[in-house]
CSV table of C-alpha atoms and ligand atoms in Angstrom, one decimal:
chain,number,residue,atom,x,y,z
Z,1,MET,CA,0.0,0.0,0.0
Z,2,SER,CA,1.3,3.5,-0.8
Z,3,GLY,CA,0.8,6.6,1.4
Z,4,LYS,CA,1.5,7.2,5.1
Z,5,ASN,CA,1.1,4.1,7.3
Z,6,SER,CA,-0.5,4.4,10.7
Z,7,VAL,CA,-2.2,2.2,13.3
Z,8,VAL,CA,-5.3,2.8,11.3
Z,9,SER,CA,-3.9,1.5,8.0
Z,10,PHE,CA,-2.5,-1.6,9.9
Z,11,GLN,CA,-6.1,-2.3,11.1
Z,12,GLN,CA,-7.5,-1.7,7.6
Z,13,ALA,CA,-4.9,-4.2,6.2
Z,14,LYS,CA,-6.1,-6.9,8.6
Z,15,ASP,CA,-9.8,-6.1,8.0
Z,16,GLN,CA,-9.2,-6.3,4.2
Z,17,GLY,CA,-7.0,-9.4,4.3
Z,18,ARG,CA,-3.8,-7.6,3.1
Z,19,LYS,CA,-0.6,-8.8,4.6
Z,20,ILE,CA,1.7,-6.2,6.5
Z,21,SER,CA,5.4,-6.2,5.9
Z,22,MET,CA,7.8,-4.9,8.6
Z,23,LEU,CA,11.5,-4.9,9.0
Z,24,THR,CA,13.8,-3.6,11.7
Z,25,ALA,CA,16.1,-0.7,11.0
Z,26,TYR,CA,18.5,1.3,13.2
Z,27,ASP,CA,19.7,4.2,11.0
Z,28,TYR,CA,18.7,6.9,8.6
Z,29,SER,CA,19.9,5.5,5.2
Z,30,THR,CA,18.6,2.0,5.8
Z,31,ALA,CA,15.2,3.3,6.9
Z,32,LYS,CA,15.0,5.5,3.7
Z,33,LEU,CA,15.7,2.5,1.5
Z,34,MET,CA,13.0,0.4,3.3
Z,35,ASP,CA,10.6,3.3,3.0
Z,36,GLU,CA,11.3,3.8,-0.7
Z,37,ALA,CA,10.8,0.1,-1.1
Z,38,GLY,CA,7.3,0.4,0.4
Z,39,ILE,CA,7.8,-1.5,3.6
Z,40,GLU,CA,4.8,-0.5,5.8
Z,41,GLY,CA,6.3,-0.6,9.3
Z,42,ILE,CA,9.8,-0.2,10.6
Z,43,LEU,CA,10.7,-1.5,14.0
Z,44,VAL,CA,13.6,0.2,15.7
Z,45,GLY,CA,14.1,-3.1,17.7
Z,46,ASP,CA,16.2,-3.5,20.8
Z,47,SER,CA,17.8,-6.2,18.6
Z,48,LEU,CA,20.0,-3.1,18.1
Z,49,GLY,CA,21.9,-4.5,21.0
Z,50,ASN,CA,22.8,-7.7,19.1
Z,51,VAL,CA,23.2,-6.6,15.5
Z,52,VAL,CA,24.6,-3.0,15.8
Z,53,LEU,CA,26.1,-2.7,19.3
Z,54,GLY,CA,27.6,-6.3,19.5
Z,55,TYR,CA,26.0,-7.3,22.9
Z,56,GLU,CA,25.1,-10.9,23.5
Z,57,ASP,CA,21.5,-10.0,24.3
Z,58,THR,CA,19.2,-7.0,24.4
Z,59,ILE,CA,19.4,-6.5,28.2
Z,60,SER,CA,22.0,-3.7,28.1
Z,61,VAL,CA,20.2,-1.5,25.6
Z,62,THR,CA,19.3,1.9,27.1
Z,63,MET,CA,16.6,4.5,26.6
Z,64,GLU,CA,19.4,6.8,25.2
Z,65,ASP,CA,20.3,4.1,22.6
Z,66,MET,CA,16.6,3.7,21.5
Z,67,ILE,CA,16.0,7.5,21.3
Z,68,HIS,CA,19.2,8.1,19.3
Z,69,HIS,CA,18.5,5.3,16.8
Z,70,GLY,CA,14.7,6.0,16.7
Z,71,ALA,CA,15.2,9.5,15.7
Z,72,ALA,CA,17.6,8.6,13.0
Z,73,VAL,CA,15.1,6.0,11.5
Z,74,ALA,CA,12.2,8.5,11.8
Z,75,ARG,CA,14.2,11.0,9.7
Z,76,GLY,CA,14.5,8.4,7.0
Z,77,ALA,CA,11.0,7.0,7.0
Z,78,LYS,CA,8.4,9.2,5.3
Z,79,ASN,CA,5.6,6.7,4.9
Z,80,ALA,CA,6.5,3.6,7.1
Z,81,LEU,CA,5.0,3.6,10.6
Z,82,VAL,CA,8.1,3.8,13.0
Z,83,VAL,CA,7.7,1.6,16.0
Z,84,VAL,CA,10.4,2.0,18.7
Z,85,ASP,CA,11.2,-0.7,21.3
Z,86,MET,CA,10.9,0.1,25.0
Z,87,PRO,CA,14.2,-1.2,26.4
Z,88,PHE,CA,14.6,-3.6,29.3
Z,89,MET,CA,13.5,-2.0,32.6
Z,90,SER,CA,12.0,1.1,31.0
Z,91,TYR,CA,8.5,-0.1,31.6
Z,92,GLN,CA,8.6,-3.2,33.9
Z,93,THR,CA,9.4,-1.1,37.0
Z,94,SER,CA,6.1,0.8,37.2
Z,95,VAL,CA,3.2,2.3,35.1
Z,96,TYR,CA,4.7,5.7,35.8
Z,97,ASP,CA,8.1,4.8,34.4
Z,98,ALA,CA,6.4,3.2,31.4
Z,99,LEU,CA,4.5,6.4,30.7
Z,100,VAL,CA,7.4,8.6,31.1
Z,101,ASN,CA,9.7,6.5,28.9
Z,102,ALA,CA,7.1,5.9,26.2
Z,103,GLY,CA,6.6,9.7,26.1
Z,104,ARG,CA,10.4,10.2,25.6
Z,105,LEU,CA,10.5,7.7,22.7
Z,106,MET,CA,7.7,9.6,21.0
Z,107,LYS,CA,9.0,13.2,21.8
Z,108,GLU,CA,12.7,12.7,21.4
Z,109,GLY,CA,12.8,9.4,19.4
Z,110,ARG,CA,10.0,10.6,17.1
Z,111,ALA,CA,8.3,7.1,17.4
Z,112,GLY,CA,4.9,6.6,15.8
Z,113,ALA,CA,4.3,3.8,18.2
Z,114,VAL,CA,6.2,1.9,21.0
Z,115,LYS,CA,6.6,-1.8,21.5
Z,116,LEU,CA,6.9,-3.6,24.7
Z,117,GLU,CA,7.2,-7.3,25.7
Z,118,GLY,CA,4.8,-9.3,27.9
Z,119,GLY,CA,1.2,-10.3,28.6
Z,120,LYS,CA,-1.2,-9.7,31.4
Z,121,SER,CA,1.6,-8.5,33.8
Z,122,VAL,CA,2.2,-5.4,31.5
Z,123,CYS,CA,-1.4,-4.6,30.7
Z,124,PRO,CA,-1.6,-1.7,33.2
Z,125,GLN,CA,1.3,-0.2,31.4
Z,126,ILE,CA,-0.3,-0.7,27.9
Z,127,GLU,CA,-3.6,0.8,29.2
Z,128,ALA,CA,-1.8,4.0,30.6
Z,129,ILE,CA,0.4,4.4,27.5
Z,130,THR,CA,-2.5,4.1,25.0
Z,131,ALA,CA,-4.7,6.4,27.2
Z,132,ALA,CA,-1.9,9.0,26.8
Z,133,GLY,CA,-2.4,8.8,23.0
Z,134,ILE,CA,0.8,6.7,22.3
Z,135,PRO,CA,0.0,3.5,20.2
Z,136,VAL,CA,1.4,0.4,21.7
Z,137,MET,CA,2.5,-2.8,19.8
Z,138,GLY,CA,2.6,-5.9,22.1
Z,139,HIS,CA,5.2,-8.7,21.9
Z,140,LEU,CA,4.5,-12.3,23.0
Z,141,GLY,CA,6.1,-15.7,22.6
Z,142,LEU,CA,9.8,-15.6,22.7
Z,143,THR,CA,10.4,-12.2,24.3
Z,144,PRO,CA,14.2,-11.7,24.2
Z,145,GLN,CA,14.2,-9.4,27.3
Z,146,SER,CA,13.2,-12.4,29.4
Z,147,ILE,CA,15.9,-14.7,27.9
Z,148,ASN,CA,17.3,-15.5,31.3
Z,149,ALA,CA,13.9,-16.7,32.5
Z,150,PHE,CA,13.4,-18.8,29.4
Z,151,GLY,CA,16.9,-20.4,29.7
Z,152,GLY,CA,17.7,-19.7,26.0
Z,153,PHE,CA,16.1,-19.0,22.6
Z,154,LYS,CA,13.3,-21.6,22.5
Z,155,VAL,CA,10.0,-22.0,20.8
Z,156,GLN,CA,7.2,-20.9,23.1
Z,157,GLY,CA,3.6,-22.1,23.6
Z,158,LYS,CA,4.2,-25.8,22.8
Z,159,THR,CA,2.4,-27.4,25.7
Z,160,GLU,CA,-1.4,-27.1,26.4
Z,161,ASP,CA,-0.8,-24.8,29.4
Z,162,ALA,CA,1.7,-22.6,27.6
Z,163,ALA,CA,-0.5,-22.4,24.5
Z,164,LYS,CA,-3.5,-21.4,26.7
Z,165,LYS,CA,-1.5,-18.8,28.5
Z,166,LEU,CA,-0.2,-17.3,25.2
Z,167,LEU,CA,-3.7,-17.0,23.9
Z,168,GLU,CA,-5.0,-15.5,27.1
Z,169,ASP,CA,-2.1,-13.0,27.1
Z,170,ALA,CA,-2.8,-12.0,23.5
Z,171,LYS,CA,-6.5,-11.3,24.3
Z,172,ALA,CA,-5.5,-9.3,27.4
Z,173,VAL,CA,-2.9,-7.3,25.5
Z,174,GLU,CA,-5.6,-6.5,22.8
Z,175,ALA,CA,-8.1,-5.6,25.6
Z,176,ALA,CA,-5.5,-3.3,27.2
Z,177,GLY,CA,-5.5,-1.3,23.9
Z,178,ALA,CA,-2.5,-2.5,21.8
Z,179,PHE,CA,-2.9,-1.9,18.1
Z,180,ALA,CA,-0.9,-5.0,17.0
Z,181,ILE,CA,1.0,-7.9,18.6
Z,182,VAL,CA,4.4,-9.4,17.5
Z,183,LEU,CA,4.4,-13.2,17.9
Z,184,GLU,CA,7.9,-14.5,18.0
Z,185,CYS,CA,8.9,-18.2,17.9
Z,186,VAL,CA,5.4,-19.5,18.2
Z,187,PRO,CA,4.2,-22.8,16.5
Z,188,MET,CA,2.4,-22.0,13.3
Z,189,LYS,CA,-1.0,-23.5,14.3
Z,190,LEU,CA,-1.1,-21.6,17.6
Z,191,ALA,CA,-0.1,-18.3,15.8
Z,192,GLU,CA,-3.0,-19.0,13.3
Z,193,LEU,CA,-5.5,-19.5,16.1
Z,194,ILE,CA,-4.4,-16.3,17.9
Z,195,THR,CA,-4.6,-14.4,14.7
Z,196,LYS,CA,-8.2,-15.6,14.1
Z,197,GLU,CA,-9.2,-14.8,17.7
Z,198,LEU,CA,-7.8,-11.3,17.7
Z,199,ARG,CA,-9.4,-8.2,16.1
Z,200,ILE,CA,-5.9,-6.5,15.9
Z,201,PRO,CA,-3.1,-7.6,13.6
Z,202,THR,CA,-0.5,-10.1,14.5
Z,203,ILE,CA,3.0,-9.7,13.2
Z,204,GLY,CA,4.9,-12.9,13.1
Z,205,ILE,CA,8.6,-13.7,13.4
Z,206,GLY,CA,9.1,-17.5,13.4
Z,207,ALA,CA,5.3,-17.9,13.8
Z,208,GLY,CA,4.3,-19.1,10.3
Z,209,LYS,CA,2.5,-17.6,7.4
Z,210,GLU,CA,-1.0,-17.2,8.9
Z,211,CYS,CA,-0.1,-14.1,10.9
Z,212,ASP,CA,-1.4,-10.8,9.5
Z,213,GLY,CA,2.1,-9.6,8.8
Z,214,GLN,CA,5.7,-10.5,9.1
Z,215,ILE,CA,8.9,-8.9,10.5
Z,216,LEU,CA,12.6,-9.8,10.2
Z,217,VAL,CA,15.7,-8.3,11.5
Z,218,TYR,CA,17.2,-6.8,8.3
Z,219,GLN,CA,20.8,-8.0,8.9
Z,220,ASP,CA,19.4,-11.5,8.9
Z,221,LEU,CA,17.4,-11.0,5.7
Z,222,LEU,CA,20.6,-9.5,3.9
Z,223,GLY,CA,23.1,-12.0,5.3
Z,224,MET,CA,25.0,-9.3,7.2
Z,225,PHE,CA,24.9,-11.0,10.7
Z,226,SER,CA,26.4,-14.4,11.3
Z,227,ASP,CA,26.7,-14.7,15.1
Z,228,PHE,CA,23.5,-16.9,15.0
Z,229,THR,CA,20.8,-17.5,12.4
Z,230,PRO,CA,17.4,-18.7,13.7
Z,231,LYS,CA,15.6,-21.4,11.6
Z,232,PHE,CA,12.8,-18.9,10.7
Z,233,VAL,CA,15.2,-16.5,8.8
Z,234,LYS,CA,15.1,-16.4,5.0
Z,235,ARG,CA,18.1,-14.8,3.4
Z,236,TYR,CA,17.1,-12.7,0.5
Z,237,ALA,CA,20.6,-11.4,-0.4
Z,238,ASN,CA,24.2,-12.1,0.6
Z,239,ALA,CA,25.0,-8.4,1.2
Z,240,GLY,CA,27.6,-9.5,3.9
Z,241,GLU,CA,29.8,-11.2,1.3
Z,242,ILE,CA,29.3,-8.3,-1.2
Z,243,MET,CA,30.4,-5.8,1.5
Z,244,LYS,CA,33.4,-7.9,2.5
Z,245,GLU,CA,34.5,-8.1,-1.2
Z,246,ALA,CA,34.1,-4.3,-1.6
Z,247,PHE,CA,36.1,-3.6,1.6
Z,248,GLN,CA,38.9,-5.9,0.3
Z,249,SER,CA,38.9,-4.2,-3.2
Z,250,TYR,CA,39.1,-0.8,-1.5
Z,251,MET,CA,42.0,-2.0,0.7
Z,252,GLU,CA,43.9,-3.4,-2.2
Z,253,GLU,CA,43.5,-0.3,-4.4
Z,254,VAL,CA,44.6,1.9,-1.4
Z,255,ARG,CA,47.7,-0.3,-1.0
Z,256,GLN,CA,48.5,-0.3,-4.7
Z,257,GLY,CA,47.8,3.5,-5.0
Z,258,SER,CA,45.1,3.1,-7.6
Z,259,PHE,CA,42.5,4.8,-5.4
Z,260,PRO,CA,42.0,7.7,-5.3
Z,261,ALA,CA,42.3,8.2,-9.1
Z,262,LYS,CA,42.3,11.5,-11.1
Z,263,GLU,CA,38.5,11.7,-11.1
Z,264,HIS,CA,38.4,11.7,-7.3
Z,265,GLU,CA,40.8,14.7,-6.9
Z,266,TYR,CA,40.1,18.4,-6.4
Z,267,ALA,CA,42.2,20.8,-8.6
Z,268,ILE,CA,44.1,23.9,-7.6
Z,269,SER,CA,45.9,26.4,-9.8
Z,270,ASP,CA,49.7,25.7,-10.2
Z,271,ASP,CA,50.2,29.5,-9.5
Z,272,VAL,CA,48.9,29.0,-6.0
Z,273,ILE,CA,51.1,26.1,-5.3
Z,274,ASP,CA,54.1,27.8,-6.9
Z,275,LYS,CA,53.8,30.7,-4.5
Z,276,LEU,CA,54.0,28.4,-1.5
Z,277,TYR,CA,57.8,27.6,-2.3
N,301,LIG,O1,14.1,-6.2,18.7
N,301,LIG,C1,13.6,-6.7,17.7
N,301,LIG,O2,14.2,-6.7,16.5
N,301,LIG,C2,12.3,-7.4,17.8
N,301,LIG,C3,11.9,-8.2,16.5
N,301,LIG,C4,12.6,-9.5,16.5
N,301,LIG,C5,10.4,-8.4,16.6
N,301,LIG,O3,11.7,-7.3,18.8
């Protein structure tokens, strides 16, 4: 769909059976390319911690990190809805903290919406943030900020109890006012059921094709991040290899003295140079 995307266009997409495409981005020029390609939603994910800052997990990501990268992405995205992640401990501590920090992500990070992880336990936060006019995207299933509680990156909702809890959490997050929910690492049939039960769109990552939309971390899609590659990733290009080859060619030309060439130089009159001796 062309034109400005918003929580309203996301809902229309679900109502009209159109799939929503989202990607993560963390900087101006990547966001601009995605926006020009027509991607409807850009998430400034706290996966920033892994793929940009080189941390092992998302725990150390700060509000300042999210504001800095959120504002850069917002400058590059004219039409995509920019969703900025609330980092670990920016909303779990209290409803007040959640409200203040969501406000900062909108005012300073220029977010069009914020995303936070969790089910029933964070519904008071979702209610307060949405009541303040800030759209909230939920995130259920494998929620990376709770990685230490999960004991690793594992598919969620596989037992009857876990599946029931996931469905109940999704309904609670919707009732609290979220405009969409990310489902991460959830079995396909459970994600399908949740998608059918909810009025708001589900955005899947490792949750199968029946979700209302999909999201991927762009470095995974482009083959730029090799620390770990989850099963759900499809690589659409091998940009990592292309980049490495270009870096090597540059290095060789610098060493050989063939870069920079004549066409990369700035000229100055010989008279000026002569007067310097
Ligand atoms: O931080 C992130 O990139 C995310 C996506 C994986 C949904 O939360």
